[in-house]
């Protein structure tokens, strides 16, 4: 039996036990009543002690959402979601107003993050200094290095806090990139978002630390709706990373997040994601529905937004981190590795909308499919009439492991400016028996061989990850594909 | 004691019998050459010894260092000291040669319960060995075999062999596709790796490689069996007469 033919059998052996973040934390929680209606929206807003304008915005979104229908154009299949059977708010119970400092954070929570390998202690340094905002179900439980960042003028806090403390900034930018009426899941998020991170980097500052948010879904039957807003003022730079995990549960859980990025003149945001939500078991039972809207606006001239994503988890991934290239000479980048194994489904890609003159975009997408998984790249490159001299380069590579999985590429190109140059390259390949045997003859186990080959395949994307996370992400790729070959 | 003992080895691929009772014994430090016409089963023998999927052993045994080799997976055989220099080295896009070497080297150390190599020392060691094969740093940074010329690929195989220090190296038509200069360079690389603890099984069509790498024994493989064995003079005889003598002995 050839090595790839064995895949078919081996995949069956892959159990979800290999998902090492599948534990859950026993902690007393406070829930909003199950289901969704205006009262729940009000409840969430009240819990967050929000000003009236914020509540009004949520309600406007909620009312609009009720008139919308879930999108069905993506190449993913799942039973209809009962939105009344979900908790929209779940928070660890705490005495009083919540922790003022790290010392006051519930030790159970600190233990959870420790287990996940996320340091919530400021003295504990990884290879580099990383400030972390930790979001547990519906609330942010801790943000590290806050004082140090504040000193430099960087605002890094939970979005709930930002709504209260920096209402002018939030009012100005929230919903300015992804409007409340944008799409079904984003609109739902506008109504019920519970927490997330807020970053503002002031003019001319190059943020010296990596900023990071770690999202953890813990409670059962709970949806996570986080909202992230990052603003880089003129000439500012920030690198931001998000990580995500969830316990192993039999039912599907909904994660509908919105991320908005804004860069003003000469500013740059580098946004990296290592997504490792629970993917479900080998038969597709359980796992996270990851329905996310991420978009950045390069408002200013010469500004740049770069998305790098490593997507290994989730039962279903539906996300298209995009760039609106408004400012002249602005640059948008999208580097993606999406791995699907077993019954996972991913429909992911990007949109690059060229509005300004001489705007440039690069799309590098690497899709890896194993087991009976489906992996789709879906992307749009749109050049508007005024985008004189716009350029795009797109490369979509798919790698198949075994013969029951699928890879699909759906690129849309719309150019309305004759001076624009748009290039698209695509390849599909398989890990060959020759490659596997060659690696094994040099002493690598079958799994290590796949890890090495796949990491090689993804190299162009992986090299864009911040150093501190690149090693972790490489390992994750190996783990995600465990059991995919003999 | 012999290092490798092959007894009455029969093997099939897709139910077709290719090896029909091979017997061969190799002692430590010995160099054996296997010569034979196309389709005689030379490459099959190398794959069966290395443990490639798809080859089924139907009869016979292979003992390596006193162990039943056929029980082991391909990676275990490699880590136990069997190295196959490929006739057609495989490309691994995106994986730097140095990374690949380090992964292989560490896999072997782990197999023997030893700690992984110090990255700096390893780098130094590989560079020194690469230099003797006329390979520069640039070649070590490039993805494994991607865009390599035939000669570069073969040199890369010998470099891997030099780093992994096998006790049994199987060279599968290492001379194919090499011009005279490259052949000389590769042969020198191989000869530098000769020592009393390392045996080599050299598979080739032609005598010319054996001018550079002198074997202790020569075997003629045809129709799935070793038809004749002798010293290095046998290779010269074959060069003069071709394999025609063995054609009539078809099974």
XYZ file of C-alpha atoms in Angstrom:
737
model
C 0.000 0.000 0.000
C 1.441 3.373 -0.951
C 1.960 6.043 1.658
C -0.717 8.309 0.300
C -3.200 5.479 -0.054
C -2.626 4.794 3.597
C -3.713 8.305 4.347
C -7.264 7.196 3.926
C -6.952 4.704 6.749
C -4.731 6.760 8.923
C -7.033 9.713 8.900
C -9.621 7.518 10.517
C -7.265 7.024 13.417
C -6.889 10.681 14.006
C -8.882 11.536 17.034
C -9.616 14.887 18.462
C -7.618 13.862 21.529
C -4.701 15.391 19.748
C -6.145 18.850 20.172
C -4.110 19.839 23.174
C -6.163 22.892 24.092
C -9.368 20.874 24.455
C -9.623 21.201 28.234
C -12.205 23.418 29.872
C -11.853 25.595 32.936
C -14.115 25.073 35.942
C -15.004 28.539 37.013
C -18.158 30.185 38.209
C -19.734 32.032 35.328
C -22.377 34.596 34.852
C -24.598 34.178 31.815
C -27.185 36.306 30.115
C -30.377 34.323 29.476
C -30.133 32.160 26.367
C -31.421 33.564 23.109
C -31.357 36.836 21.267
C -33.713 39.818 21.449
C -33.485 43.538 22.178
C -33.372 42.867 25.903
C -30.226 40.806 25.483
C -28.632 43.622 23.509
C -29.587 46.028 26.289
C -28.318 43.582 28.891
C -24.897 43.368 27.244
C -24.689 47.135 26.856
C -25.655 47.632 30.501
C -23.109 45.039 31.655
C -20.472 47.009 29.819
C -21.738 50.270 31.314
C -21.943 51.748 27.877
C -23.062 55.219 26.948
C -26.390 55.681 25.216
C -24.895 56.154 21.721
C -23.287 52.770 21.873
C -26.545 51.083 22.816
C -28.357 52.908 20.035
C -25.783 51.686 17.531
C -26.185 48.118 18.760
C -29.957 48.300 18.522
C -29.802 49.778 15.037
C -27.616 46.842 14.021
C -29.869 44.317 15.707
C -32.955 45.628 13.940
C -31.152 45.539 10.651
C -29.900 42.007 11.324
C -33.461 40.792 11.757
C -34.133 41.753 8.146
C -31.079 39.896 6.812
C -30.459 36.346 5.689
C -27.397 34.221 6.324
C -25.091 34.115 3.292
C -24.959 30.842 1.398
C -22.447 31.501 -1.359
C -19.447 30.044 0.422
C -18.434 26.461 -0.295
C -19.245 25.254 3.192
C -22.121 23.196 4.511
C -23.610 23.167 7.994
C -27.030 22.809 9.573
C -28.946 26.002 10.153
C -27.862 27.793 13.303
C -30.527 28.343 15.943
C -29.664 31.814 17.159
C -32.079 31.453 20.051
C -30.122 28.504 21.430
C -26.944 30.426 22.150
C -25.739 32.367 25.154
C -24.603 35.795 24.030
C -22.900 36.755 27.241
C -20.789 34.608 29.537
C -18.283 36.025 31.983
C -16.292 34.646 34.881
C -17.929 35.842 38.093
C -15.887 38.225 40.076
C -16.303 40.273 43.169
C -16.857 43.995 42.754
C -15.786 45.849 39.646
C -13.409 43.282 38.333
C -9.676 43.040 38.576
C -7.766 46.312 38.793
C -4.439 44.658 38.320
C -3.003 41.295 37.378
C -2.756 40.331 41.058
C -6.506 40.454 41.350
C -7.225 38.153 38.417
C -8.863 34.872 39.437
C -6.051 32.296 39.819
C -8.162 29.756 37.888
C -8.000 32.079 34.897
C -4.289 32.671 35.251
C -3.843 28.904 35.386
C -5.884 28.503 32.207
C -3.699 30.916 30.295
C -0.586 29.348 31.724
C -1.782 25.996 30.421
C -2.313 27.600 27.036
C 1.221 28.937 27.141
C 0.162 32.575 27.313
C 2.103 34.504 29.919
C -0.076 36.932 31.830
C 2.806 37.940 34.045
C 4.751 40.937 32.960
C 8.093 39.720 34.202
C 7.796 36.548 32.208
C 9.320 37.360 28.882
C 9.250 35.252 25.782
C 11.879 35.727 23.127
C 10.635 39.278 22.734
C 8.383 41.511 24.728
C 4.733 40.953 23.999
C 1.859 42.762 25.599
C -1.217 40.549 25.896
C -4.920 41.238 26.190
C -6.649 38.039 27.298
C -10.290 37.620 26.357
C -12.164 34.800 28.097
C -15.593 34.121 26.621
C -17.254 37.535 26.659
C -14.830 39.627 28.669
C -11.259 40.780 28.699
C -9.669 39.363 31.849
C -6.261 40.942 31.742
C -4.065 43.249 29.719
C -0.360 43.264 30.365
C 2.177 46.073 30.004
C -0.601 48.588 29.978
C 1.201 51.143 32.092
C 4.340 50.996 30.008
C 2.396 51.415 26.796
C 0.340 54.278 28.169
C 3.551 56.100 29.011
C 4.438 56.087 25.315
C 0.971 57.181 24.312
C -0.154 53.809 23.008
C -3.654 52.862 24.037
C -4.039 49.106 24.404
C -7.106 47.991 26.294
C -10.299 46.045 25.964
C -12.847 47.528 23.590
C -15.329 47.810 26.501
C -12.892 49.995 28.335
C -12.226 52.032 25.210
C -15.926 52.738 24.742
C -15.974 54.203 28.267
C -12.566 55.875 28.357
C -11.941 56.953 24.773
C -15.411 57.529 23.349
C -14.231 60.092 20.788
C -11.826 57.695 19.140
C -14.264 54.823 19.231
C -17.094 56.940 17.838
C -14.902 58.158 15.053
C -13.615 54.793 13.899
C -15.943 52.013 15.073
C -17.981 50.828 12.108
C -16.067 53.105 9.772
C -14.433 50.192 7.956
C -17.036 47.494 8.523
C -20.364 49.342 8.723
C -23.151 47.984 10.916
C -25.060 46.815 7.852
C -22.094 45.081 6.205
C -23.002 41.414 6.279
C -25.058 38.970 8.301
C -22.396 37.936 10.777
C -20.779 41.356 11.096
C -24.160 42.939 11.756
C -24.890 40.327 14.407
C -21.528 41.181 15.924
C -22.398 44.892 16.013
C -25.480 44.073 18.046
C -23.958 41.693 20.563
C -20.188 42.140 20.595
C -18.985 41.585 24.106
C -15.289 42.308 24.149
C -12.134 42.491 22.137
C -9.131 44.731 21.912
C -8.638 48.354 21.129
C -5.341 49.803 19.973
C -4.401 53.351 19.158
C -0.840 54.189 18.196
C -0.167 57.931 18.165
C 1.473 59.953 15.411
C 5.003 59.026 14.512
C 5.385 56.232 17.057
C 6.744 52.861 16.176
C 5.212 50.639 18.835
C 8.212 48.806 20.309
C 6.280 45.780 21.523
C 4.236 43.196 19.735
C 0.657 43.575 20.866
C -1.348 40.438 21.180
C -4.831 39.305 22.050
C -5.553 35.791 23.102
C -9.130 34.675 22.629
C -10.429 31.742 24.579
C -13.929 30.322 24.327
C -14.663 28.297 27.449
C -18.362 28.168 28.325
C -20.740 25.732 26.645
C -23.372 26.843 24.145
C -21.813 30.247 24.065
C -21.029 32.389 21.115
C -18.003 34.619 21.094
C -18.469 37.948 19.414
C -15.379 39.983 19.778
C -14.615 43.265 18.205
C -11.172 44.594 17.541
C -10.322 48.085 16.419
C -6.790 49.195 15.655
C -5.819 52.683 14.567
C -2.342 53.678 13.471
C -2.126 57.451 13.312
C 0.148 59.243 10.848
C 3.559 57.639 10.596
C 2.804 55.064 13.284
C 3.599 51.361 13.176
C 2.239 48.452 15.127
C 2.482 44.690 14.880
C -0.424 42.828 16.371
C -1.060 39.138 16.840
C -4.160 37.225 17.812
C -4.371 33.623 18.942
C -7.443 31.548 19.621
C -8.337 28.211 21.235
C -11.451 26.568 22.619
C -12.329 23.423 24.606
C -13.274 20.233 22.892
C -17.068 20.017 22.896
C -19.588 17.985 20.956
C -21.757 20.862 19.875
C -20.732 23.558 17.458
C -19.992 26.979 18.785
C -20.289 30.223 16.907
C -17.504 32.751 16.734
C -18.472 35.838 14.771
C -15.835 38.487 15.169
C -15.188 41.804 13.489
C -11.769 43.368 13.140
C -11.315 46.870 11.791
C -7.951 48.429 11.001
C -7.281 52.018 10.015
C -3.954 53.447 8.841
C -3.482 57.152 8.254
C -0.697 58.741 6.171
C 2.551 56.742 6.198
C 1.271 54.393 8.879
C 1.555 50.633 8.932
C -0.300 47.826 10.663
C 0.891 44.273 10.564
C -1.846 41.949 11.745
C -1.070 38.285 12.301
C -3.442 35.529 13.284
C -2.748 32.043 14.513
C -6.193 30.509 14.595
C -6.465 27.231 16.405
C -10.082 26.963 17.492
C -11.236 23.445 18.249
C -11.737 21.817 14.804
C -14.249 19.124 15.778
C -13.583 15.404 15.803
C -12.699 13.205 12.817
C -16.347 12.873 11.839
C -16.989 16.574 11.979
C -18.778 16.515 15.303
C -18.314 19.686 17.283
C -15.898 22.475 16.531
C -16.087 26.204 16.107
C -17.885 28.014 13.314
C -15.421 30.781 12.632
C -17.393 33.418 10.722
C -15.266 36.478 10.805
C -15.152 39.838 9.065
C -11.739 41.467 8.984
C -11.048 44.567 7.002
C -8.492 47.296 6.961
C -8.636 50.730 5.427
C -5.447 52.320 4.205
C -6.890 55.795 4.533
C -3.657 57.688 4.275
C -1.146 58.049 1.496
C 1.791 55.603 1.591
C 0.152 53.573 4.307
C 0.274 49.821 4.554
C -1.793 47.004 5.970
C -0.478 43.489 6.030
C -2.562 40.483 7.044
C -0.831 37.212 7.840
C -2.961 34.294 8.893
C -2.279 30.720 9.848
C -5.631 28.984 10.014
C -5.464 25.482 11.405
C -8.516 25.162 13.612
C -12.307 25.555 13.435
C -14.874 23.208 11.937
C -15.713 25.913 9.417
C -13.712 28.984 8.551
C -15.386 31.772 6.645
C -13.182 34.818 6.537
C -11.711 37.233 4.052
C -9.327 39.737 5.621
C -9.406 42.625 3.191
C -7.760 45.928 2.396
C -9.352 49.074 1.082
C -6.507 50.941 -0.552
C -7.753 54.496 -0.428
C -4.588 56.485 0.065
C -2.337 57.012 -2.936
C 0.622 54.599 -2.993
C -0.899 52.543 -0.219
C -0.052 48.850 0.066
C -2.163 45.870 1.024
C -0.804 42.385 1.703
C -2.450 39.097 2.473
C -0.402 36.046 3.402
C -2.406 33.004 4.295
C -1.892 29.402 5.276
C -5.121 27.484 5.706
C -4.971 23.860 6.767
C -7.990 21.620 6.818
C -7.933 18.016 7.984
C -10.668 15.433 8.629
C -14.052 17.063 8.100
C -12.922 20.674 8.395
C -14.103 23.210 5.846
C -12.434 26.483 5.023
C -13.586 29.148 2.604
C -11.111 31.941 3.000
C -9.284 34.566 1.011
C -9.164 38.297 0.718
C -10.434 41.368 -1.031
C -8.110 44.048 -2.302
C -9.999 47.163 -3.328
C -7.789 49.618 -5.182
C -9.099 53.175 -4.995
C -5.993 55.369 -4.822
C -3.300 55.949 -7.395
C -0.365 53.561 -7.588
C -1.832 51.308 -4.953
C -0.248 47.876 -4.722
C -1.427 44.589 -3.327
C 0.080 41.154 -2.886
C -1.832 37.980 -2.152
C -0.051 34.752 -1.271
C -2.381 31.952 -0.291
C -1.357 28.423 0.646
C -4.160 25.947 1.174
C -3.470 22.477 2.533
C -6.141 19.847 2.533
C -6.050 16.405 4.150
C -8.595 13.798 5.196
C -11.937 14.580 3.600
C -11.635 18.305 4.130
C -12.544 21.051 1.697
C -10.383 24.107 1.279
C -11.410 27.046 -0.872
C -9.547 30.204 -1.709
C -11.967 32.971 -2.617
C -10.615 36.359 -3.465
C -11.481 39.594 -5.140
C -9.114 42.087 -6.685
C -10.988 45.207 -7.692
C -9.378 48.177 -9.377
C -11.552 51.285 -9.456
C -11.394 53.880 -12.273
C -9.245 56.337 -10.343
C -6.656 53.792 -9.280
C -4.155 54.839 -11.897
C -1.140 52.510 -11.997
C -2.584 49.988 -9.541
C -0.818 46.660 -9.293
C -1.724 43.303 -7.875
C 0.075 40.031 -7.709
C -1.794 36.939 -6.577
C -0.427 33.482 -6.016
C -2.656 30.649 -4.844
C -1.094 27.274 -4.169
C -2.965 24.224 -2.998
C -1.482 21.075 -1.564
C -3.496 17.886 -1.274
C -2.728 15.020 1.078
C -4.639 11.849 0.203
C -7.351 11.490 -2.396
C -10.557 12.371 -0.587
C -9.968 16.042 0.100
C -10.681 19.026 -2.091
C -8.989 22.284 -3.036
C -10.789 25.046 -4.863
C -9.689 28.432 -6.085
C -12.205 31.139 -6.868
C -10.464 34.356 -7.856
C -12.502 37.342 -8.987
C -10.731 40.112 -10.836
C -12.416 43.363 -11.762
C -10.314 46.050 -13.335
C -11.798 49.359 -14.375
C -8.587 51.130 -15.052
C -6.621 50.284 -18.191
C -3.289 51.202 -16.595
C -3.706 48.571 -13.873
C -1.662 45.395 -13.821
C -3.188 42.341 -12.224
C -1.404 39.002 -12.128
C -2.738 35.694 -10.933
C -0.829 32.455 -10.542
C -2.181 29.217 -9.167
C -0.860 25.699 -8.628
C -2.219 22.494 -7.167
C 0.056 19.698 -6.042
C 0.110 16.605 -3.892
C 2.646 15.366 -1.391
C 4.154 12.589 -3.435
C 5.133 9.138 -2.250
C 8.609 10.003 -3.517
C 8.891 12.978 -1.184
C 7.637 11.016 1.800
C 9.968 8.116 1.161
C 12.904 10.431 0.605
C 12.339 12.130 3.965
C 11.771 8.855 5.766
C 14.920 7.375 4.239
C 16.734 10.237 5.914
C 15.269 9.239 9.264
C 12.166 11.404 9.587
C 8.984 9.763 10.817
C 6.039 9.933 8.427
C 4.479 12.713 10.475
C 7.662 14.725 10.723
C 8.112 14.257 6.993
C 4.688 15.750 6.301
C 5.461 18.563 8.737
C 8.716 19.377 6.956
C 7.171 19.218 3.483
C 4.156 21.325 4.451
C 6.267 23.894 6.256
C 8.368 24.169 3.123
C 5.226 24.663 1.086
C 4.088 27.462 3.435
C 7.454 29.127 3.829
C 6.635 32.318 1.945
C 3.798 32.954 4.350
C 5.414 31.753 7.556
C 8.367 34.072 7.147
C 5.982 36.995 7.592
C 4.988 35.948 11.087
C 6.628 37.725 14.003
C 9.665 35.713 15.094
C 8.220 34.901 18.503
C 5.296 33.086 16.961
C 6.828 31.552 13.882
C 8.238 28.569 15.758
C 4.939 27.950 17.500
C 3.060 28.187 14.226
C 5.430 25.719 12.561
C 4.765 23.194 15.277
C 1.059 23.818 14.990
C 1.152 22.918 11.311
C 2.711 19.585 12.203
C 0.128 18.911 14.901
C -2.802 19.852 12.671
C -1.769 17.267 10.140
C -1.060 14.481 12.602
C -2.465 11.230 11.316
C -2.812 12.497 7.782
C -0.266 9.976 6.493
C 0.821 6.470 7.368
C 29.842 -11.340 11.898
C 28.185 -10.039 8.803
C 26.637 -6.577 8.747
C 23.977 -7.486 6.238
C 22.702 -10.919 5.384
C 20.113 -11.400 2.669
C 18.719 -14.908 2.373
C 16.480 -16.191 -0.395
C 14.786 -12.801 -0.761
C 11.701 -12.725 -2.927
C 9.803 -9.498 -3.478
C 6.906 -8.383 -5.621
C 5.499 -5.097 -6.766
C 1.873 -5.015 -7.886
C 1.905 -8.833 -7.594
C 4.712 -9.117 -10.093
C 7.737 -10.949 -8.749
C 10.909 -8.927 -9.278
C 13.336 -10.455 -6.799
C 13.417 -14.219 -7.056
C 15.689 -15.465 -4.320
C 18.577 -13.127 -3.612
C 21.403 -14.272 -1.374
C 24.056 -11.810 -0.332
C 26.253 -11.353 2.679
C 28.266 -8.239 3.447
C 30.826 -7.777 6.157
C 31.691 -4.469 7.834
C 33.813 -2.194 5.680
C 33.235 -4.189 2.506
C 32.317 -2.665 -0.792
C 30.072 -4.712 -3.005
C 29.007 -3.750 -6.483
C 25.833 -5.014 -8.030
C 25.757 -4.846 -11.786
C 23.107 -5.926 -14.152
C 21.008 -5.025 -17.154
C 17.959 -2.792 -17.066
C 14.976 -4.368 -15.347
C 17.047 -6.939 -13.508
C 15.797 -5.831 -10.094
C 18.711 -3.660 -8.969
C 16.653 -0.668 -7.905
C 13.993 -2.925 -6.424
C 16.630 -4.468 -4.204
C 17.690 -1.040 -2.966
C 14.097 -0.014 -2.257
C 13.307 -3.260 -0.475
C 16.352 -2.815 1.734
C 15.426 0.815 2.471
C 11.818 -0.126 3.241
C 9.874 1.696 0.581
C 6.094 1.225 0.583
C 4.622 -0.791 -2.232
C 7.243 -3.553 -2.277
C 6.110 -6.782 -0.728
C 8.552 -9.348 0.546
C 6.990 -12.739 -0.057
C 9.813 -14.981 1.076
C 13.222 -14.893 2.677
C 14.885 -12.724 5.284
C 17.193 -9.751 5.701
C 19.290 -9.419 8.816
C 21.033 -6.132 9.523
C 23.322 -5.834 12.549
C 21.683 -8.987 13.882
C 18.167 -7.500 13.638
C 15.304 -8.481 11.379
C 15.439 -5.545 8.995
C 12.099 -6.290 7.368
C 10.321 -5.610 10.660
C 11.452 -1.996 10.677
C 9.829 1.065 9.069
C 11.798 3.067 6.511
C 12.711 5.792 9.021
C 13.827 3.234 11.616
C 16.055 1.540 9.063
C 17.584 4.909 8.208
C 18.201 5.677 11.845
C 19.734 2.240 12.360
C 22.327 3.155 9.757
C 21.008 2.375 6.285
C 21.442 5.174 3.783
C 20.167 5.136 0.235
C 21.735 7.580 -2.208
C 18.890 8.020 -4.687
C 19.178 7.573 -8.398
C 16.738 10.464 -8.748
C 17.027 12.666 -5.651
C 13.672 14.215 -4.775
C 12.900 17.940 -4.669
C 11.431 19.381 -1.485
C 10.381 22.959 -2.254
C 10.744 25.562 0.479
C 12.901 23.388 2.751
C 16.466 24.646 2.954
C 19.136 21.982 2.561
C 20.611 22.869 5.929
C 17.236 22.566 7.641
C 16.654 19.193 6.056
C 20.056 17.949 7.155
C 19.477 19.147 10.693
C 16.051 17.484 10.884
C 17.541 14.217 9.641
C 20.541 14.399 11.906
C 18.439 15.143 14.961
C 15.987 12.375 14.104
C 18.877 9.958 14.219
C 20.143 11.342 17.527
C 16.656 11.101 19.031
C 16.362 7.527 17.795
C 19.481 6.663 19.734
C 18.273 8.516 22.813
C 20.802 11.308 22.474
C 20.194 15.044 22.848
C 19.779 17.113 19.680
C 22.827 18.727 18.134
C 23.998 22.198 19.020
C 22.898 24.364 16.093
C 26.173 26.253 15.709
C 28.397 23.210 15.911
C 26.192 21.376 13.480
C 26.406 24.254 11.020
C 30.185 24.217 11.243
C 30.380 20.475 10.764
C 28.126 20.537 7.690
C 29.987 23.448 6.125
C 33.290 21.649 6.509
C 31.918 18.517 4.869
C 30.221 20.502 2.119
C 33.497 22.165 1.288
C 35.188 18.873 0.518
C 32.402 18.217 -2.002
C 32.840 21.645 -3.532
C 29.436 22.765 -2.269
C 29.140 26.351 -1.073
C 26.839 27.883 1.541
C 24.449 29.003 -1.129
C 23.686 25.394 -2.036
C 22.881 24.633 1.589
C 20.445 27.518 1.745
C 18.615 26.535 -1.404
C 15.605 24.242 -1.102
C 16.539 20.559 -1.217
C 17.380 19.565 -4.805
C 15.160 22.292 -6.298
C 16.756 23.606 -9.469
C 19.898 21.544 -8.859
C 21.797 20.164 -11.832
C 22.262 16.401 -12.016
C 25.745 16.705 -10.587
C 24.621 18.988 -7.761
C 21.900 16.563 -6.794
C 24.331 13.667 -6.560
C 26.820 15.711 -4.569
C 24.001 16.660 -2.252
C 23.255 12.963 -1.715
C 26.882 12.315 -0.812
C 26.847 15.282 1.557
C 23.832 13.832 3.355
C 25.657 10.543 3.563
C 28.729 12.261 4.986
C 26.631 13.985 7.645
C 24.501 10.998 8.606
C 27.460 8.577 8.693
C 25.620 5.363 7.860
C 27.024 1.899 8.457
C 25.535 0.693 5.160
C 25.331 3.034 2.198
C 23.432 1.917 -0.858
C 24.387 3.938 -3.935
C 21.716 3.517 -6.567
C 23.173 4.398 -9.960
C 24.981 7.340 -8.486
C 26.964 7.644 -11.729
C 23.930 8.140 -13.941
C 23.665 11.594 -15.440
C 27.157 12.645 -14.356
C 29.829 14.011 -16.641
C 33.409 12.916 -16.089
C 34.337 15.771 -13.775
C 31.242 15.367 -11.648
C 31.781 11.622 -11.523
C 35.254 12.182 -10.236
C 34.120 14.615 -7.584
C 31.347 12.345 -6.372
C 33.652 9.312 -6.357
C 36.209 11.185 -4.330
C 33.469 12.100 -1.890
C 32.453 8.481 -1.595
C 36.021 7.244 -1.234
C 36.623 9.738 1.557
C 33.795 8.055 3.436
C 35.299 4.579 3.165
C 36.351 3.091 6.453
C 36.401 -0.279 8.113
C 33.073 0.251 9.800
C 31.155 1.385 6.751
C 29.945 -0.962 4.051
C 28.715 0.117 0.666
C 26.468 -1.483 -1.870
C 27.066 0.127 -5.225
C 24.460 -0.404 -7.863
C 25.500 0.425 -11.391
C 25.198 -0.506 -15.037
C 28.708 0.456 -15.908
C 32.234 -0.395 -15.084
C 33.318 3.262 -15.221
C 32.158 4.093 -11.674
C 34.108 1.112 -10.402
C 37.293 2.584 -11.825
C 36.867 5.347 -9.287
C 35.371 3.383 -6.422
C 37.105 0.027 -6.234
C 34.831 -2.736 -5.002
C 35.871 -5.777 -3.010
C 33.202 -7.918 -4.636
C 31.127 -7.718 -7.778
C 27.789 -9.480 -8.279
C 25.777 -9.824 -11.430
C 22.053 -9.452 -10.904
C 19.771 -10.623 -13.678
C 16.217 -11.911 -13.732
C 15.817 -11.284 -10.021
C 18.739 -13.443 -8.933
C 22.442 -13.052 -8.404
C 23.861 -14.999 -11.308
C 27.537 -14.680 -10.610
C 29.829 -13.254 -7.982
C 33.496 -12.462 -8.148
C 36.181 -9.876 -7.541
C 36.563 -6.546 -9.283
C 37.857 -8.286 -12.409
C 34.311 -9.488 -13.024
C 33.295 -5.913 -13.755
C 35.912 -5.689 -16.492
C 34.689 -8.916 -17.997
C 31.150 -7.565 -18.077
C 32.337 -4.379 -19.674
C 33.919 -6.434 -22.453
C 31.130 -8.967 -22.989
C 27.996 -7.121 -21.895
C 25.173 -8.869 -20.129
C 24.325 -11.111 -23.058
C 25.720 -14.160 -21.258
C 22.973 -13.907 -18.730
C 20.107 -13.445 -21.131
C 19.552 -17.150 -21.717
C 19.299 -17.917 -18.075
C 15.868 -16.342 -17.940
C 13.696 -17.993 -15.354
